[in-house]
Amino acid sequence: GNPLHEERLISRDGRSSCVTVRIDKAHHVGRWRIESEMAAGWRGGGQILDAASERERICAAVDAAVARHAAQGRTWRVGGMPYNRREYIRLMNEDAAAFLPVLGVSAALILGFIYRNLPATLLTLAVMAASLVWSLGLMALTGGSLNLLTNMLPVLVVVAGTSDSIHIVLHYYEEYGRT
């Protein structure tokens, strides 16, 4: 074999190899351009592709190709940014589904303990829920997406909104008690 490929693309014993598919960022923000000849067979190389849906299509096409070769007894390992992003999004959605209900219940219990008053607790929880809906809704309307940084937004909104609500409600009760 070619000595330039040995231990880079093909193992010394010839049993393992590396296949690289390059996906370059296009000039358009939030879009990708497929430049690989391998990808050209899937979606026509050089097209500008929507990042999220096309990333999933690319990953699905690679998964299908890997499954065909795996059926022939070959072992494949797939990695790279499209797969990392897909896995990150999947884990982020799982975490949100698992922890948002826990956050809501624990916030309700803590607020109930602080206020010892059901209407005040429900009011603060309503403010917290409305803040989450508005912030995530505005982010979706403006084309934003959840990523490493914006994934923290719901937690920050809940913390900031709840602490402000606690101060306002407790100040109200202080002033109400003076009259």
PDB file of C-alpha atoms in Angstrom:
ATOM      1  CA  GLY A   1       0.000   0.000   0.000  1.00  0.00           C
ATOM      2  CA  ASN A   2       0.816   3.642  -0.144  1.00  0.00           C
ATOM      3  CA  PRO A   3       3.096   4.609   2.781  1.00  0.00           C
ATOM      4  CA  LEU A   4       1.326   7.985   3.055  1.00  0.00           C
ATOM      5  CA  HIS A   5      -1.933   6.208   3.934  1.00  0.00           C
ATOM      6  CA  GLU A   6      -0.441   3.670   6.317  1.00  0.00           C
ATOM      7  CA  GLU A   7      -1.306   4.445   9.937  1.00  0.00           C
ATOM      8  CA  ARG A   8      -3.306   7.470   8.813  1.00  0.00           C
ATOM      9  CA  LEU A   9      -6.192   6.157   6.749  1.00  0.00           C
ATOM     10  CA  ILE A  10      -5.393   2.437   6.756  1.00  0.00           C
ATOM     11  CA  SER A  11      -3.986   0.427   9.618  1.00  0.00           C
ATOM     12  CA  ARG A  12      -0.642  -1.316   9.180  1.00  0.00           C
ATOM     13  CA  ASP A  13      -2.293  -4.733   9.041  1.00  0.00           C
ATOM     14  CA  GLY A  14      -4.878  -3.518   6.501  1.00  0.00           C
ATOM     15  CA  ARG A  15      -7.852  -4.531   8.649  1.00  0.00           C
ATOM     16  CA  SER A  16      -8.957  -1.025   9.653  1.00  0.00           C
ATOM     17  CA  SER A  17      -9.440   2.141   7.669  1.00  0.00           C
ATOM     18  CA  CYS A  18     -10.727   5.672   8.088  1.00  0.00           C
ATOM     19  CA  VAL A  19     -13.361   7.295   5.880  1.00  0.00           C
ATOM     20  CA  THR A  20     -13.687  11.051   6.210  1.00  0.00           C
ATOM     21  CA  VAL A  21     -16.683  13.055   5.021  1.00  0.00           C
ATOM     22  CA  ARG A  22     -16.157  16.794   5.185  1.00  0.00           C
ATOM     23  CA  ILE A  23     -19.094  19.110   5.873  1.00  0.00           C
ATOM     24  CA  ASP A  24     -18.036  22.748   5.572  1.00  0.00           C
ATOM     25  CA  LYS A  25     -19.959  25.742   6.825  1.00  0.00           C
ATOM     26  CA  ALA A  26     -21.548  27.691   4.016  1.00  0.00           C
ATOM     27  CA  HIS A  27     -21.554  31.445   3.785  1.00  0.00           C
ATOM     28  CA  HIS A  28     -25.097  31.451   5.182  1.00  0.00           C
ATOM     29  CA  VAL A  29     -25.427  31.465   8.961  1.00  0.00           C
ATOM     30  CA  GLY A  30     -27.161  28.345  10.237  1.00  0.00           C
ATOM     31  CA  ARG A  31     -26.694  26.404   6.982  1.00  0.00           C
ATOM     32  CA  TRP A  32     -24.170  23.863   5.755  1.00  0.00           C
ATOM     33  CA  ARG A  33     -22.658  23.081   2.360  1.00  0.00           C
ATOM     34  CA  ILE A  34     -21.900  19.469   1.550  1.00  0.00           C
ATOM     35  CA  GLU A  35     -18.595  19.256  -0.307  1.00  0.00           C
ATOM     36  CA  SER A  36     -17.779  15.578  -0.133  1.00  0.00           C
ATOM     37  CA  GLU A  37     -18.179  13.348  -3.166  1.00  0.00           C
ATOM     38  CA  MET A  38     -19.487  10.734  -0.774  1.00  0.00           C
ATOM     39  CA  ALA A  39     -22.252  13.106   0.335  1.00  0.00           C
ATOM     40  CA  ALA A  40     -22.950  14.037  -3.296  1.00  0.00           C
ATOM     41  CA  GLY A  41     -24.614  10.674  -3.782  1.00  0.00           C
ATOM     42  CA  TRP A  42     -26.938  11.403  -0.865  1.00  0.00           C
ATOM     43  CA  ARG A  43     -28.091  15.001  -1.487  1.00  0.00           C
ATOM     44  CA  GLY A  44     -26.173  16.399  -4.431  1.00  0.00           C
ATOM     45  CA  GLY A  45     -22.873  17.884  -3.278  1.00  0.00           C
ATOM     46  CA  GLY A  46     -22.584  21.627  -3.145  1.00  0.00           C
ATOM     47  CA  GLN A  47     -26.197  22.289  -2.195  1.00  0.00           C
ATOM     48  CA  ILE A  48     -26.885  24.591   0.714  1.00  0.00           C
ATOM     49  CA  LEU A  49     -28.653  22.545   3.342  1.00  0.00           C
ATOM     50  CA  ASP A  50     -30.701  23.452   6.428  1.00  0.00           C
ATOM     51  CA  ALA A  51     -28.455  22.649   9.393  1.00  0.00           C
ATOM     52  CA  ALA A  52     -30.712  20.680  11.732  1.00  0.00           C
ATOM     53  CA  SER A  53     -32.812  18.723   9.249  1.00  0.00           C
ATOM     54  CA  GLU A  54     -29.954  18.049   6.864  1.00  0.00           C
ATOM     55  CA  ARG A  55     -27.631  17.063   9.693  1.00  0.00           C
ATOM     56  CA  GLU A  56     -30.220  14.474  10.667  1.00  0.00           C
ATOM     57  CA  ARG A  57     -30.570  13.335   7.045  1.00  0.00           C
ATOM     58  CA  ILE A  58     -26.811  13.048   6.682  1.00  0.00           C
ATOM     59  CA  CYS A  59     -26.552  11.067   9.907  1.00  0.00           C
ATOM     60  CA  ALA A  60     -29.435   8.822   8.770  1.00  0.00           C
ATOM     61  CA  ALA A  61     -27.755   8.231   5.403  1.00  0.00           C
ATOM     62  CA  VAL A  62     -24.460   7.405   7.088  1.00  0.00           C
ATOM     63  CA  ASP A  63     -26.301   5.126   9.528  1.00  0.00           C
ATOM     64  CA  ALA A  64     -27.919   3.314   6.579  1.00  0.00           C
ATOM     65  CA  ALA A  65     -24.561   2.906   4.829  1.00  0.00           C
ATOM     66  CA  VAL A  66     -22.982   1.641   8.038  1.00  0.00           C
ATOM     67  CA  ALA A  67     -25.870  -0.812   8.537  1.00  0.00           C
ATOM     68  CA  ARG A  68     -25.393  -2.185   5.011  1.00  0.00           C
ATOM     69  CA  HIS A  69     -21.687  -2.757   5.632  1.00  0.00           C
ATOM     70  CA  ALA A  70     -22.280  -4.048   9.166  1.00  0.00           C
ATOM     71  CA  ALA A  71     -24.559  -6.698   7.640  1.00  0.00           C
ATOM     72  CA  GLN A  72     -21.484  -7.890   5.712  1.00  0.00           C
ATOM     73  CA  GLY A  73     -19.644  -8.464   8.985  1.00  0.00           C
ATOM     74  CA  ARG A  74     -17.716  -5.177   9.070  1.00  0.00           C
ATOM     75  CA  THR A  75     -17.480  -3.078  12.225  1.00  0.00           C
ATOM     76  CA  TRP A  76     -17.909   0.693  11.921  1.00  0.00           C
ATOM     77  CA  ARG A  77     -17.420   3.560  14.343  1.00  0.00           C
ATOM     78  CA  VAL A  78     -18.975   6.886  13.381  1.00  0.00           C
ATOM     79  CA  GLY A  79     -18.063  10.237  14.882  1.00  0.00           C
ATOM     80  CA  GLY A  80     -17.707  13.913  14.092  1.00  0.00           C
ATOM     81  CA  MET A  81     -19.625  17.132  14.643  1.00  0.00           C
ATOM     82  CA  PRO A  82     -22.965  16.079  13.088  1.00  0.00           C
ATOM     83  CA  TYR A  83     -23.059  13.005  15.299  1.00  0.00           C
ATOM     84  CA  ASN A  84     -21.797  14.883  18.339  1.00  0.00           C
ATOM     85  CA  ARG A  85     -24.482  17.541  17.872  1.00  0.00           C
ATOM     86  CA  ARG A  86     -27.197  14.949  17.341  1.00  0.00           C
ATOM     87  CA  GLU A  87     -26.158  13.094  20.482  1.00  0.00           C
ATOM     88  CA  TYR A  88     -25.874  16.342  22.459  1.00  0.00           C
ATOM     89  CA  ILE A  89     -29.381  17.401  21.400  1.00  0.00           C
ATOM     90  CA  ARG A  90     -30.770  13.975  22.300  1.00  0.00           C
ATOM     91  CA  LEU A  91     -29.151  14.084  25.757  1.00  0.00           C
ATOM     92  CA  MET A  92     -30.262  17.683  26.289  1.00  0.00           C
ATOM     93  CA  ASN A  93     -33.871  16.761  25.495  1.00  0.00           C
ATOM     94  CA  GLU A  94     -33.695  13.769  27.839  1.00  0.00           C
ATOM     95  CA  ASP A  95     -32.318  15.981  30.618  1.00  0.00           C
ATOM     96  CA  ALA A  96     -35.024  18.585  30.083  1.00  0.00           C
ATOM     97  CA  ALA A  97     -37.743  15.940  30.154  1.00  0.00           C
ATOM     98  CA  ALA A  98     -36.299  14.458  33.348  1.00  0.00           C
ATOM     99  CA  PHE A  99     -35.366  17.583  35.277  1.00  0.00           C
ATOM    100  CA  LEU A 100     -38.017  20.187  34.425  1.00  0.00           C
ATOM    101  CA  PRO A 101     -40.743  18.291  36.325  1.00  0.00           C
ATOM    102  CA  VAL A 102     -38.334  17.835  39.243  1.00  0.00           C
ATOM    103  CA  LEU A 103     -37.543  21.555  39.104  1.00  0.00           C
ATOM    104  CA  GLY A 104     -41.248  22.442  39.135  1.00  0.00           C
ATOM    105  CA  VAL A 105     -42.089  20.160  42.070  1.00  0.00           C
ATOM    106  CA  SER A 106     -39.068  21.218  44.125  1.00  0.00           C
ATOM    107  CA  ALA A 107     -39.779  24.901  43.401  1.00  0.00           C
ATOM    108  CA  ALA A 108     -43.408  24.425  44.482  1.00  0.00           C
ATOM    109  CA  LEU A 109     -42.326  22.730  47.721  1.00  0.00           C
ATOM    110  CA  ILE A 110     -39.708  25.352  48.542  1.00  0.00           C
ATOM    111  CA  LEU A 111     -42.066  28.234  47.728  1.00  0.00           C
ATOM    112  CA  GLY A 112     -44.811  26.626  49.794  1.00  0.00           C
ATOM    113  CA  PHE A 113     -42.387  26.350  52.702  1.00  0.00           C
ATOM    114  CA  ILE A 114     -41.256  29.983  52.323  1.00  0.00           C
ATOM    115  CA  TYR A 115     -44.731  31.502  51.903  1.00  0.00           C
ATOM    116  CA  ARG A 116     -46.953  29.069  53.802  1.00  0.00           C
ATOM    117  CA  ASN A 117     -49.677  30.508  51.582  1.00  0.00           C
ATOM    118  CA  LEU A 118     -51.179  28.723  48.555  1.00  0.00           C
ATOM    119  CA  PRO A 119     -52.131  31.819  46.478  1.00  0.00           C
ATOM    120  CA  ALA A 120     -48.640  33.326  46.857  1.00  0.00           C
ATOM    121  CA  THR A 121     -47.051  30.007  45.924  1.00  0.00           C
ATOM    122  CA  LEU A 122     -49.268  29.595  42.867  1.00  0.00           C
ATOM    123  CA  LEU A 123     -48.672  33.206  41.802  1.00  0.00           C
ATOM    124  CA  THR A 124     -44.897  32.737  41.909  1.00  0.00           C
ATOM    125  CA  LEU A 125     -45.148  29.428  40.039  1.00  0.00           C
ATOM    126  CA  ALA A 126     -47.318  31.112  37.399  1.00  0.00           C
ATOM    127  CA  VAL A 127     -44.725  33.874  36.963  1.00  0.00           C
ATOM    128  CA  MET A 128     -42.007  31.228  36.639  1.00  0.00           C
ATOM    129  CA  ALA A 129     -44.005  29.276  34.022  1.00  0.00           C
ATOM    130  CA  ALA A 130     -44.904  32.416  32.062  1.00  0.00           C
ATOM    131  CA  SER A 131     -41.257  33.516  32.054  1.00  0.00           C
ATOM    132  CA  LEU A 132     -40.179  30.150  30.658  1.00  0.00           C
ATOM    133  CA  VAL A 133     -42.883  30.131  28.000  1.00  0.00           C
ATOM    134  CA  TRP A 134     -42.126  33.692  26.898  1.00  0.00           C
ATOM    135  CA  SER A 135     -38.341  33.336  26.831  1.00  0.00           C
ATOM    136  CA  LEU A 136     -38.358  30.005  24.975  1.00  0.00           C
ATOM    137  CA  GLY A 137     -41.182  31.175  22.705  1.00  0.00           C
ATOM    138  CA  LEU A 138     -39.345  34.364  21.750  1.00  0.00           C
ATOM    139  CA  MET A 139     -36.189  32.369  21.170  1.00  0.00           C
ATOM    140  CA  ALA A 140     -38.098  30.036  18.817  1.00  0.00           C
ATOM    141  CA  LEU A 141     -39.788  32.953  17.015  1.00  0.00           C
ATOM    142  CA  THR A 142     -36.472  34.679  16.384  1.00  0.00           C
ATOM    143  CA  GLY A 143     -34.928  31.503  15.003  1.00  0.00           C
ATOM    144  CA  GLY A 144     -32.813  30.715  18.028  1.00  0.00           C
ATOM    145  CA  SER A 145     -32.036  27.165  18.981  1.00  0.00           C
ATOM    146  CA  LEU A 146     -30.936  25.364  22.092  1.00  0.00           C
ATOM    147  CA  ASN A 147     -27.185  24.917  22.238  1.00  0.00           C
ATOM    148  CA  LEU A 148     -24.533  24.681  24.904  1.00  0.00           C
ATOM    149  CA  LEU A 149     -25.114  28.247  26.128  1.00  0.00           C
ATOM    150  CA  THR A 150     -28.847  28.684  25.592  1.00  0.00           C
ATOM    151  CA  ASN A 151     -29.499  25.328  27.252  1.00  0.00           C
ATOM    152  CA  MET A 152     -28.883  27.119  30.571  1.00  0.00           C
ATOM    153  CA  LEU A 153     -31.529  29.760  29.811  1.00  0.00           C
ATOM    154  CA  PRO A 154     -34.504  27.964  31.436  1.00  0.00           C
ATOM    155  CA  VAL A 155     -32.585  27.462  34.685  1.00  0.00           C
ATOM    156  CA  LEU A 156     -31.429  31.091  34.761  1.00  0.00           C
ATOM    157  CA  VAL A 157     -34.946  32.349  34.018  1.00  0.00           C
ATOM    158  CA  VAL A 158     -36.379  30.214  36.811  1.00  0.00           C
ATOM    159  CA  VAL A 159     -33.723  31.300  39.322  1.00  0.00           C
ATOM    160  CA  ALA A 160     -33.929  35.009  38.492  1.00  0.00           C
ATOM    161  CA  GLY A 161     -37.706  35.065  38.163  1.00  0.00           C
ATOM    162  CA  THR A 162     -38.315  33.085  41.328  1.00  0.00           C
ATOM    163  CA  SER A 163     -35.940  35.131  43.457  1.00  0.00           C
ATOM    164  CA  ASP A 164     -37.488  38.391  42.239  1.00  0.00           C
ATOM    165  CA  SER A 165     -40.995  37.020  42.797  1.00  0.00           C
ATOM    166  CA  ILE A 166     -40.083  35.961  46.331  1.00  0.00           C
ATOM    167  CA  HIS A 167     -38.806  39.460  47.138  1.00  0.00           C
ATOM    168  CA  ILE A 168     -41.867  41.160  45.650  1.00  0.00           C
ATOM    169  CA  VAL A 169     -44.371  38.883  47.394  1.00  0.00           C
ATOM    170  CA  LEU A 170     -42.590  39.111  50.767  1.00  0.00           C
ATOM    171  CA  HIS A 171     -42.369  42.910  50.415  1.00  0.00           C
ATOM    172  CA  TYR A 172     -46.106  42.971  49.659  1.00  0.00           C
ATOM    173  CA  TYR A 173     -46.830  40.985  52.836  1.00  0.00           C
ATOM    174  CA  GLU A 174     -44.607  43.328  54.878  1.00  0.00           C
ATOM    175  CA  GLU A 175     -46.439  46.397  53.571  1.00  0.00           C
ATOM    176  CA  TYR A 176     -49.819  44.689  53.910  1.00  0.00           C
ATOM    177  CA  GLY A 177     -49.018  43.903  57.553  1.00  0.00           C
ATOM    178  CA  ARG A 178     -48.245  47.570  58.301  1.00  0.00           C
ATOM    179  CA  THR A 179     -51.678  48.782  57.237  1.00  0.00           C
TER     180      THR A 179
END
